Short mmCIF file of C-alpha atoms and ligand atoms in Angstrom, two decimals:
data_model
loop_
_atom_site.label_atom_id
_atom_site.label_comp_id
_atom_site.label_asym_id
_atom_site.label_seq_id
_atom_site.Cartn_x
_atom_site.Cartn_y
_atom_site.Cartn_z
CA UNK E 1 0.00 0.00 0.00
CA UNK E 2 1.16 3.51 -0.77
CA UNK E 3 2.11 5.35 2.40
CA UNK E 4 1.00 8.99 2.54
CA UNK E 5 1.77 11.56 5.26
CA UNK E 6 -0.46 11.13 8.31
CA UNK E 7 -1.85 14.66 8.01
CA UNK E 8 -2.75 14.26 4.33
CA UNK E 9 -6.11 15.74 3.32
CA UNK E 10 -8.25 13.11 1.63
CA UNK E 11 -11.39 14.55 0.21
CA UNK E 12 -13.88 15.30 -2.48
CA UNK E 13 -15.02 18.58 -3.99
CA UNK E 14 -18.24 20.24 -5.10
CA UNK E 15 -19.24 23.73 -6.24
CA UNK E 16 -22.36 25.47 -4.97
CA UNK E 17 -24.10 26.11 -8.27
CA UNK E 18 -23.48 22.57 -9.47
CA UNK E 19 -25.07 20.85 -6.48
CA UNK E 20 -27.17 23.14 -4.30
CA UNK E 21 -30.14 23.92 -6.56
CA UNK E 22 -32.21 27.05 -7.13
CA UNK E 23 -29.36 29.51 -7.20
CA UNK E 24 -31.79 32.10 -8.45
CA UNK E 25 -29.81 35.27 -7.87
CA UNK E 26 -26.90 34.08 -9.97
CA UNK E 27 -25.96 34.94 -13.53
CA UNK E 28 -26.05 31.25 -14.46
CA UNK E 29 -29.67 30.96 -13.43
CA UNK E 30 -30.58 33.70 -15.91
CA UNK E 31 -28.41 32.20 -18.64
CA UNK E 32 -29.78 28.70 -18.19
CA UNK E 33 -33.40 29.72 -18.19
CA UNK E 34 -33.39 32.28 -20.99
CA UNK E 35 -34.67 31.79 -24.57
CA UNK E 36 -32.03 30.21 -26.80
CA UNK E 37 -29.95 29.19 -23.82
CA UNK E 38 -26.75 27.36 -24.72
CA UNK E 39 -27.21 25.18 -21.66
CA UNK E 40 -28.27 21.64 -22.33
CA UNK E 41 -30.72 21.96 -19.45
CA UNK E 42 -31.22 24.31 -16.50
CA UNK E 43 -29.68 23.48 -13.13
CA UNK E 44 -33.11 23.57 -11.41
CA UNK E 45 -33.00 21.76 -8.08
CA UNK E 46 -29.54 20.43 -8.94
CA UNK E 47 -28.91 17.58 -6.49
CA UNK E 48 -30.60 19.46 -3.67
CA UNK E 49 -27.39 19.70 -1.67
CA UNK E 50 -28.58 22.93 -0.07
CA UNK E 51 -31.09 20.79 1.81
CA UNK E 52 -29.24 17.46 1.88
CA UNK E 53 -25.74 18.65 2.83
CA UNK E 54 -25.81 16.79 6.16
CA UNK E 55 -26.47 13.50 4.44
CA UNK E 56 -23.81 14.21 1.81
CA UNK E 57 -21.09 15.21 4.26
CA UNK E 58 -22.13 12.25 6.40
CA UNK E 59 -21.49 9.95 3.43
CA UNK E 60 -18.12 11.57 2.75
CA UNK E 61 -17.14 10.88 6.35
CA UNK E 62 -18.52 7.35 6.18
CA UNK E 63 -16.36 6.57 3.14
CA UNK E 64 -13.34 7.43 5.29
CA UNK E 65 -12.48 10.83 3.82
CA UNK E 66 -11.38 13.68 6.08
CA UNK E 67 -11.79 16.82 3.94
CA UNK E 68 -14.61 18.50 2.04
CA UNK E 69 -13.98 21.21 -0.54
CA UNK E 70 -17.14 23.19 -1.31
CA UNK E 71 -17.97 26.69 -2.41
CA UNK E 72 -19.94 29.48 -0.80
CA UNK E 73 -22.30 31.13 -3.27
CA UNK E 74 -21.81 34.89 -3.60
CA UNK E 75 -25.29 35.28 -5.14
CA UNK E 76 -26.86 33.79 -2.02
CA UNK E 77 -24.79 35.79 0.45
CA UNK E 78 -25.25 39.09 -1.40
CA UNK E 79 -28.33 38.71 -3.62
CA UNK E 80 -28.46 42.48 -4.20
CA UNK E 81 -25.46 44.72 -4.02
CA UNK E 82 -24.44 45.47 -0.44
CA UNK E 83 -27.41 43.56 0.98
CA UNK E 84 -26.15 40.57 2.85
CA UNK E 85 -28.51 37.70 3.56
CA UNK E 86 -28.08 36.45 7.11
CA UNK E 87 -29.98 33.25 6.45
CA UNK E 88 -27.46 32.29 3.74
CA UNK E 89 -24.61 32.92 6.19
CA UNK E 90 -26.51 30.77 8.68
CA UNK E 91 -26.76 28.00 6.12
CA UNK E 92 -23.02 27.89 5.50
CA UNK E 93 -22.43 28.12 9.25
CA UNK E 94 -24.45 24.89 9.51
CA UNK E 95 -22.41 23.30 6.72
CA UNK E 96 -19.19 24.18 8.54
CA UNK E 97 -20.61 22.95 11.84
CA UNK E 98 -21.51 19.64 10.18
CA UNK E 99 -17.93 19.31 8.96
CA UNK E 100 -16.63 20.04 12.44
CA UNK E 101 -18.93 17.51 14.07
CA UNK E 102 -17.71 14.82 11.68
CA UNK E 103 -14.04 15.81 11.92
CA UNK E 104 -13.98 16.90 8.30
CA UNK E 105 -11.60 19.72 7.36
CA UNK E 106 -13.39 22.24 5.16
CA UNK E 107 -11.67 23.86 2.19
CA UNK E 108 -13.89 26.72 1.13
CA UNK E 109 -13.96 28.38 -2.29
CA UNK E 110 -15.43 31.89 -2.41
CA UNK E 111 -16.02 32.09 -6.15
CA UNK E 112 -16.66 29.05 -8.31
CA UNK E 113 -17.72 30.40 -11.71
CA UNK E 114 -21.15 31.79 -10.77
CA UNK E 115 -21.65 35.45 -9.77
CA UNK E 116 -24.62 37.46 -8.53
CA UNK E 117 -26.56 38.83 -11.52
CA UNK E 118 -26.23 42.39 -10.19
CA UNK E 119 -22.46 42.13 -10.60
CA UNK E 120 -22.86 41.33 -14.29
CA UNK E 121 -25.31 44.20 -14.76
CA UNK E 122 -22.60 46.40 -13.33
CA UNK E 123 -19.82 45.40 -15.72
CA UNK E 124 -19.03 41.93 -14.38
CA UNK E 125 -15.55 40.56 -14.81
CA UNK E 126 -14.33 43.45 -16.95
CA UNK E 127 -15.33 46.15 -14.46
CA UNK E 128 -12.78 48.09 -12.44
CA UNK E 129 -15.23 47.96 -9.53
CA UNK E 130 -15.33 44.17 -9.33
CA UNK E 131 -12.18 43.52 -7.26
CA UNK E 132 -13.41 45.80 -4.45
CA UNK E 133 -16.89 44.26 -4.58
CA UNK E 134 -15.45 40.77 -4.47
CA UNK E 135 -13.16 41.69 -1.58
CA UNK E 136 -16.09 43.19 0.35
CA UNK E 137 -18.07 39.94 -0.05
CA UNK E 138 -15.03 37.85 0.96
CA UNK E 139 -14.46 40.02 4.03
CA UNK E 140 -18.10 39.63 5.05
CA UNK E 141 -17.99 35.83 4.77
CA UNK E 142 -14.68 35.56 6.58
CA UNK E 143 -15.73 37.91 9.39
CA UNK E 144 -18.84 35.79 9.92
CA UNK E 145 -17.43 32.31 9.33
CA UNK E 146 -13.64 32.58 9.23
CA UNK E 147 -13.07 30.94 12.59
CA UNK E 148 -14.40 27.70 11.04
CA UNK E 149 -12.49 28.02 7.75
CA UNK E 150 -8.87 26.83 7.87
CA UNK E 151 -8.33 26.88 4.09
CA UNK E 152 -9.90 29.27 1.62
CA UNK E 153 -9.59 29.55 -2.16
CA UNK E 154 -10.49 32.99 -3.51
CA UNK E 155 -11.28 32.17 -7.15
CA UNK E 156 -11.71 28.77 -8.75
CA UNK E 157 -9.84 28.29 -12.00
CA UNK E 158 -8.84 31.91 -12.28
CA UNK E 159 -7.23 31.02 -15.61
CA UNK E 160 -10.32 29.47 -17.21
CA UNK E 161 -11.01 32.44 -19.51
CA UNK E 162 -7.71 31.79 -21.25
CA UNK E 163 -8.69 28.19 -21.94
CA UNK E 164 -12.10 29.31 -23.19
CA UNK E 165 -10.56 31.87 -25.58
CA UNK E 166 -8.22 29.18 -26.90
CA UNK E 167 -11.06 26.74 -27.32
CA UNK E 168 -13.09 29.24 -29.33
CA UNK E 169 -10.09 30.07 -31.50
CA UNK E 170 -9.38 26.41 -32.17
CA UNK E 171 -13.01 25.81 -32.96
CA UNK E 172 -13.13 28.72 -35.39
CA UNK E 173 -9.98 27.58 -37.14
CA UNK E 174 -11.44 24.08 -37.53
CA UNK E 175 -8.95 22.43 -35.18
CA UNK E 176 -9.94 19.95 -32.55
CA UNK E 177 -8.98 19.62 -28.95
CA UNK E 178 -10.06 17.49 -26.07
CA UNK E 179 -11.59 20.49 -24.40
CA UNK E 180 -13.96 21.35 -27.16
CA UNK E 181 -15.67 18.00 -27.46
CA UNK E 182 -19.17 18.46 -26.13
CA UNK E 183 -19.46 22.05 -27.30
CA UNK E 184 -22.49 22.80 -29.41
CA UNK E 185 -21.89 23.06 -33.12
CA UNK E 186 -22.83 26.06 -35.22
CA UNK E 187 -21.08 28.11 -32.66
CA UNK E 188 -21.13 31.51 -34.32
CA UNK E 189 -24.88 31.50 -34.90
CA UNK E 190 -25.42 30.26 -31.37
CA UNK E 191 -23.11 32.92 -29.98
CA UNK E 192 -25.05 35.66 -31.77
CA UNK E 193 -28.37 34.46 -30.41
CA UNK E 194 -26.82 33.85 -27.06
CA UNK E 195 -25.44 37.36 -26.76
CA UNK E 196 -28.65 39.01 -27.86
CA UNK E 197 -30.62 37.04 -25.26
CA UNK E 198 -27.98 37.68 -22.64
CA UNK E 199 -28.31 41.34 -23.35
CA UNK E 200 -32.06 41.08 -22.83
CA UNK E 201 -31.93 39.21 -19.55
CA UNK E 202 -29.20 41.36 -18.05
CA UNK E 203 -30.61 44.58 -19.50
CA UNK E 204 -27.27 45.82 -20.83
CA UNK E 205 -25.70 45.83 -24.32
CA UNK E 206 -24.42 42.40 -25.45
CA UNK E 207 -20.75 43.33 -25.37
CA UNK E 208 -21.07 44.57 -21.82
CA UNK E 209 -22.19 41.17 -20.55
CA UNK E 210 -19.03 39.84 -18.93
CA UNK E 211 -19.61 36.68 -16.96
CA UNK E 212 -16.74 34.68 -15.51
CA UNK E 213 -16.72 31.96 -18.18
CA UNK E 214 -15.92 34.21 -21.13
CA UNK E 215 -12.70 35.20 -22.87
CA UNK E 216 -11.04 38.13 -21.07
CA UNK E 217 -9.40 41.24 -22.40
CA UNK E 218 -5.97 42.09 -20.96
CA UNK E 219 -7.78 44.48 -18.70
CA UNK E 220 -10.16 41.72 -17.61
CA UNK E 221 -7.20 39.56 -16.75
CA UNK E 222 -5.78 42.34 -14.59
CA UNK E 223 -9.15 42.54 -12.86
CA UNK E 224 -8.93 38.85 -11.99
CA UNK E 225 -5.40 39.29 -10.61
CA UNK E 226 -6.56 42.27 -8.61
CA UNK E 227 -9.71 40.52 -7.38
CA UNK E 228 -7.50 37.77 -5.99
CA UNK E 229 -4.96 40.05 -4.31
CA UNK E 230 -7.62 42.35 -2.83
CA UNK E 231 -9.65 39.39 -1.63
CA UNK E 232 -6.54 37.85 -0.05
CA UNK E 233 -5.85 41.05 1.86
CA UNK E 234 -9.48 41.31 2.99
CA UNK E 235 -9.52 37.67 4.10
CA UNK E 236 -6.28 38.08 6.06
CA UNK E 237 -7.67 41.08 7.85
CA UNK E 238 -10.98 39.39 8.67
CA UNK E 239 -9.56 35.96 9.52
CA UNK E 240 -5.79 35.97 10.03
CA UNK E 241 -5.53 32.25 10.79
CA UNK E 242 -7.11 31.12 7.48
CA UNK E 243 -4.69 29.87 4.83
CA UNK E 244 -5.41 31.56 1.51
CA UNK E 245 -4.88 30.31 -2.03
CA UNK E 246 -6.36 30.28 -5.52
CA UNK E 247 -7.02 27.40 -7.91
CA UNK E 248 -5.85 27.07 -11.50
CA UNK E 249 -6.86 24.46 -14.01
CA UNK E 250 -3.79 23.04 -15.69
CA UNK E 251 -3.46 20.58 -18.51
CA UNK E 252 -0.42 18.36 -18.56
CA UNK E 253 1.08 20.27 -21.48
CA UNK E 254 3.23 18.11 -23.73
CA UNK E 255 4.65 18.59 -27.21
CA UNK E 256 5.93 16.66 -30.20
CA UNK E 257 8.78 18.09 -32.28
CA UNK E 258 7.73 21.45 -33.68
CA UNK E 259 5.12 22.03 -30.96
CA UNK E 260 7.51 23.16 -28.22
CA UNK E 261 6.97 26.88 -28.67
CA UNK E 262 3.18 26.59 -28.61
CA UNK E 263 3.38 24.39 -25.51
CA UNK E 264 5.62 26.91 -23.77
CA UNK E 265 3.27 29.73 -24.72
CA UNK E 266 0.31 27.83 -23.31
CA UNK E 267 2.08 27.30 -19.97
CA UNK E 268 3.08 30.95 -19.88
CA UNK E 269 -0.50 32.09 -20.44
CA UNK E 270 -2.25 29.61 -18.20
CA UNK E 271 0.20 29.47 -15.33
CA UNK E 272 3.40 31.50 -15.35
CA UNK E 273 1.76 34.89 -15.83
CA UNK E 274 -0.32 34.30 -12.68
CA UNK E 275 2.66 33.66 -10.45
CA UNK E 276 3.56 37.25 -9.51
CA UNK E 277 0.07 37.66 -8.02
CA UNK E 278 0.27 34.43 -6.01
CA UNK E 279 3.60 34.98 -4.28
CA UNK E 280 1.90 35.93 -1.03
CA UNK E 281 -0.54 33.02 -1.06
CA UNK E 282 -0.27 30.25 1.52
CA UNK E 283 -0.98 27.36 -0.85
CA UNK E 284 -1.62 26.59 -4.51
CA UNK E 285 -4.81 24.80 -5.58
CA UNK E 286 -3.96 22.56 -8.50
CA UNK E 287 -6.64 21.11 -10.80
CA UNK E 288 -5.93 18.66 -13.57
CA UNK E 289 -8.02 16.29 -15.68
CA UNK E 290 -5.99 15.32 -18.74
CA UNK E 291 -3.12 16.29 -21.04
CA UNK E 292 -2.81 18.32 -24.23
CA UNK E 293 -0.12 17.53 -26.77
CA UNK E 294 1.04 20.36 -28.99
CA UNK E 295 2.26 19.91 -32.52
CA UNK E 296 3.43 22.65 -34.91
CA UNK E 297 -0.19 23.59 -35.74
CA UNK E 298 -1.62 23.45 -32.24
CA UNK E 299 -3.20 20.80 -30.03
CA UNK E 300 -3.13 17.37 -31.64
CA UNK E 301 -6.44 15.61 -32.18
CA UNK E 302 -6.97 12.40 -30.24
CA UNK E 303 -6.71 9.20 -32.23
CA UNK E 304 -9.70 6.89 -32.54
CA UNK E 305 -7.97 4.32 -30.30
CA UNK E 306 -7.36 6.74 -27.44
CA UNK E 307 -9.50 5.99 -24.39
CA UNK E 308 -11.74 9.02 -23.86
CA UNK E 309 -13.84 10.16 -20.92
CA UNK E 310 -17.45 11.29 -21.17
CA UNK E 311 -16.06 14.80 -21.65
CA UNK E 312 -14.13 13.62 -24.70
CA UNK E 313 -10.84 14.14 -22.83
CA UNK E 314 -8.07 11.58 -23.05
CA UNK E 315 -8.21 9.23 -20.05
CA UNK E 316 -4.83 10.22 -18.67
CA UNK E 317 -4.47 10.16 -14.87
CA UNK E 318 -0.66 10.36 -15.21
CA UNK E 319 -1.16 14.03 -16.12
CA UNK E 320 -1.57 14.89 -12.46
CA UNK E 321 1.97 13.86 -11.51
CA UNK E 322 3.43 15.74 -14.46
CA UNK E 323 1.57 18.93 -13.59
CA UNK E 324 2.57 18.73 -9.91
CA UNK E 325 6.22 18.40 -10.94
CA UNK E 326 5.89 21.30 -13.35
CA UNK E 327 4.20 23.55 -10.77
CA UNK E 328 6.87 22.69 -8.21
CA UNK E 329 9.54 24.13 -10.50
CA UNK E 330 7.90 27.51 -9.89
CA UNK E 331 6.26 27.07 -6.51
CA UNK E 332 7.75 25.76 -3.28
CA UNK E 333 4.89 26.34 -0.83
CA UNK E 334 2.17 23.76 -0.14
CA UNK E 335 0.18 22.39 -3.07
CA UNK E 336 -3.33 21.03 -2.60
CA UNK E 337 -4.93 19.05 -5.40
CA UNK E 338 -8.26 20.85 -5.34
CA UNK E 339 -9.71 18.90 -8.29
CA UNK E 340 -8.87 15.75 -10.21
CA UNK E 341 -11.32 13.26 -11.59
CA UNK E 342 -13.02 11.66 -14.53
CA UNK E 343 -16.43 11.71 -16.15
CA UNK E 344 -17.41 8.11 -16.76
CA UNK E 345 -20.32 5.79 -16.40
CA UNK E 346 -17.97 2.89 -15.69
CA UNK E 347 -16.99 3.17 -12.08
CA UNK E 348 -14.16 0.66 -12.51
CA UNK E 349 -12.50 3.25 -14.76
CA UNK E 350 -12.89 5.86 -12.01
CA UNK E 351 -11.18 3.48 -9.59
CA UNK E 352 -8.35 2.93 -12.08
CA UNK E 353 -8.09 6.70 -12.58
CA UNK E 354 -7.88 7.33 -8.84
CA UNK E 355 -5.22 4.65 -8.36
CA UNK E 356 -3.03 5.88 -11.18
CA UNK E 357 -3.42 9.53 -10.19
CA UNK E 358 -2.54 8.72 -6.57
CA UNK E 359 0.55 6.79 -7.60
CA UNK E 360 1.73 10.00 -9.21
CA UNK E 361 0.90 12.10 -6.15
CA UNK E 362 2.74 9.62 -3.98
CA UNK E 363 5.85 9.72 -6.18
CA UNK E 364 5.86 13.53 -5.94
CA UNK E 365 5.61 13.45 -2.15
CA UNK E 366 8.38 10.85 -2.01
CA UNK E 367 10.54 13.32 -3.92
CA UNK E 368 9.87 16.00 -1.31
CA UNK E 369 7.19 17.98 -3.13
CA UNK E 370 4.82 19.44 -0.52
CA UNK E 371 1.50 18.06 -1.76
CA UNK E 372 -0.85 18.35 1.22
CA UNK E 373 -4.08 16.84 -0.05
CA UNK E 374 -6.12 15.29 -2.83
CA UNK E 375 -9.71 16.40 -3.49
CA UNK E 376 -11.49 14.18 -5.94
CA UNK E 377 -13.87 15.89 -8.35
CA UNK E 378 -16.59 15.26 -7.47
CA UNK E 379 -18.43 14.06 -4.38
CA UNK E 380 -21.70 13.81 -6.33
CA UNK E 381 -22.79 13.46 -9.92
CA UNK E 382 -23.81 17.05 -10.64
CA UNK E 383 -24.58 19.90 -13.02
CA UNK E 384 -21.70 20.08 -15.45
CA UNK E 385 -22.44 23.65 -16.57
CA UNK E 386 -23.32 23.89 -20.24
CA UNK E 387 -23.43 20.12 -20.52
CA UNK E 388 -26.10 19.74 -17.87
CA UNK E 389 -26.44 16.50 -15.91
CA UNK E 390 -25.07 14.24 -18.61
CA UNK E 391 -21.52 13.93 -17.28
CA UNK E 392 -20.89 11.67 -14.33
CA UNK E 393 -17.94 12.83 -12.26
CA UNK E 394 -19.35 11.74 -8.91
CA UNK E 395 -18.31 9.27 -6.26
CA UNK E 396 -22.02 9.22 -5.46
CA UNK E 397 -24.76 8.65 -8.01
CA UNK E 398 -27.90 10.71 -7.57
CA UNK E 399 -31.37 9.80 -8.75
CA UNK E 400 -32.65 13.28 -9.50
CA UNK E 401 -36.28 12.18 -9.49
CA UNK E 402 -36.07 11.20 -5.81
CA UNK E 403 -32.75 12.89 -4.92
CA UNK E 404 -31.70 9.51 -3.53
CA UNK E 405 -27.97 8.97 -3.07
CA UNK E 406 -26.21 5.82 -4.19
CA UNK E 407 -22.50 5.71 -3.37
CA UNK E 408 -20.38 4.08 -6.06
CA UNK E 409 -17.63 1.53 -5.27
CA UNK E 410 -15.07 4.26 -6.12
CA UNK E 411 -16.25 6.25 -3.09
CA UNK E 412 -15.40 3.38 -0.75
CA UNK E 413 -12.22 2.72 -2.68
CA UNK E 414 -10.88 6.24 -2.20
CA UNK E 415 -12.12 6.26 1.38
CA UNK E 416 -10.37 2.98 2.17
CA UNK E 417 -7.05 4.32 0.88
CA UNK E 418 -7.50 7.27 3.23
CA UNK E 419 -8.46 5.00 6.11
CA UNK E 420 -5.58 2.57 5.64
CA UNK E 421 -3.21 5.48 5.76
CA UNK E 422 -4.84 6.78 8.92
CA UNK E 423 -4.82 3.35 10.62
CA UNK E 424 -1.24 2.49 9.69
CA UNK E 425 -0.11 5.59 11.59
CA UNK E 426 -1.63 4.52 14.90
C1 LIG X 501 -13.90 23.05 -13.49
C2 LIG X 501 -14.75 23.26 -12.37
C3 LIG X 501 -15.75 22.20 -12.14
C4 LIG X 501 -16.05 21.25 -13.26
C5 LIG X 501 -15.03 20.16 -13.39
C6 LIG X 501 -15.35 19.14 -14.43
O1 LIG X 501 -12.80 22.61 -13.25
O2 LIG X 501 -14.29 23.33 -14.61
O3 LIG X 501 -14.05 23.52 -11.23
O4 LIG X 501 -16.82 23.01 -11.85
O5 LIG X 501 -17.29 20.69 -13.06
O6 LIG X 501 -13.80 20.68 -13.71
O7 LIG X 501 -15.31 19.66 -15.72
#
């Protein structure tokens, strides 16, 4: 058995909008429910985690895991600008209390893709006012709940806009990449309709609609950097003991001869350019799902024989080890794997993915890399954004007609690895 450090965080992750249900004050709610929505289906009740969180965290503990990464929903805490909802704070206080009761360490994310719709009406993620607004919300949460939050991530996948811009460019130039499988076809027409409807529902001109999951201008990128640094300062002031970080989504970037420059450019854009803004962070949240191989013309298409996940990504758990080693070249503070997982309907493949990914994590730790925890994405099958409920990332299956939970063997598998490590230390 692989021996991990005794204080290793073994966990699973969720994001509020993907599991809670009825996140009605968020931008996503408007986008999912509007005419001509690009969403496969609306999130609706999701998997009712807002009501069933006790059961879900109870299951996580029962599997043998010791950490739960979840997000607090800005649109619930501050449904209208500067109006904070005490009942939403109370809800998350209960979630944190449940973790405490079950000896589960919470890792809290303060922004996981969705934003309050008022923020978008006011310029969203291209507005100079957004960093201060985000920091004010973070300060409020941390003043209220910080004593129960040991680890906090400001922004989830702060680099996602770069990946989205790349995906759109590749799509337009007729290329293919793992990331774009699952996107709707006829993209330009859809985008036109989408933007005109967006404009209607947000009540602002189409080009002013700037949600988080859109390509960013250089100015928008600066706003993200600033949102993180201002939030970090606000969190430290409100809750000095909480460890602060960010999460970035990173492919294992590889190249074949002729693709080296493009691969290096990709790493620069998606990772290296963020580093100056993270120097004061306490940890780095690393998220990885697969690899991308660059050739002279861009990302190579996957061959027909390649094993693919439900997302159309290459099944490649070894990517995690490679990305950890790459990050460590630039980052010597603690690393937490805040997401890693696979969309599949064959749970045996999830088990294989977990085992192979953990072998890589273990090898990194053995080489002295400070990896402090592994959060599997995801605790529950959930709302995979534009792709709706069709992608199964969960350790727990959910019957959305009854909201009944059915843990998969992979849940017990991951939990038993955690448990064996805990027991062997006694
Ligand atoms: C992300 C998000 C998650 C996704 C997951 C699977 O990484 O995009 O953090 O919300 O659901 O990655 O695609």
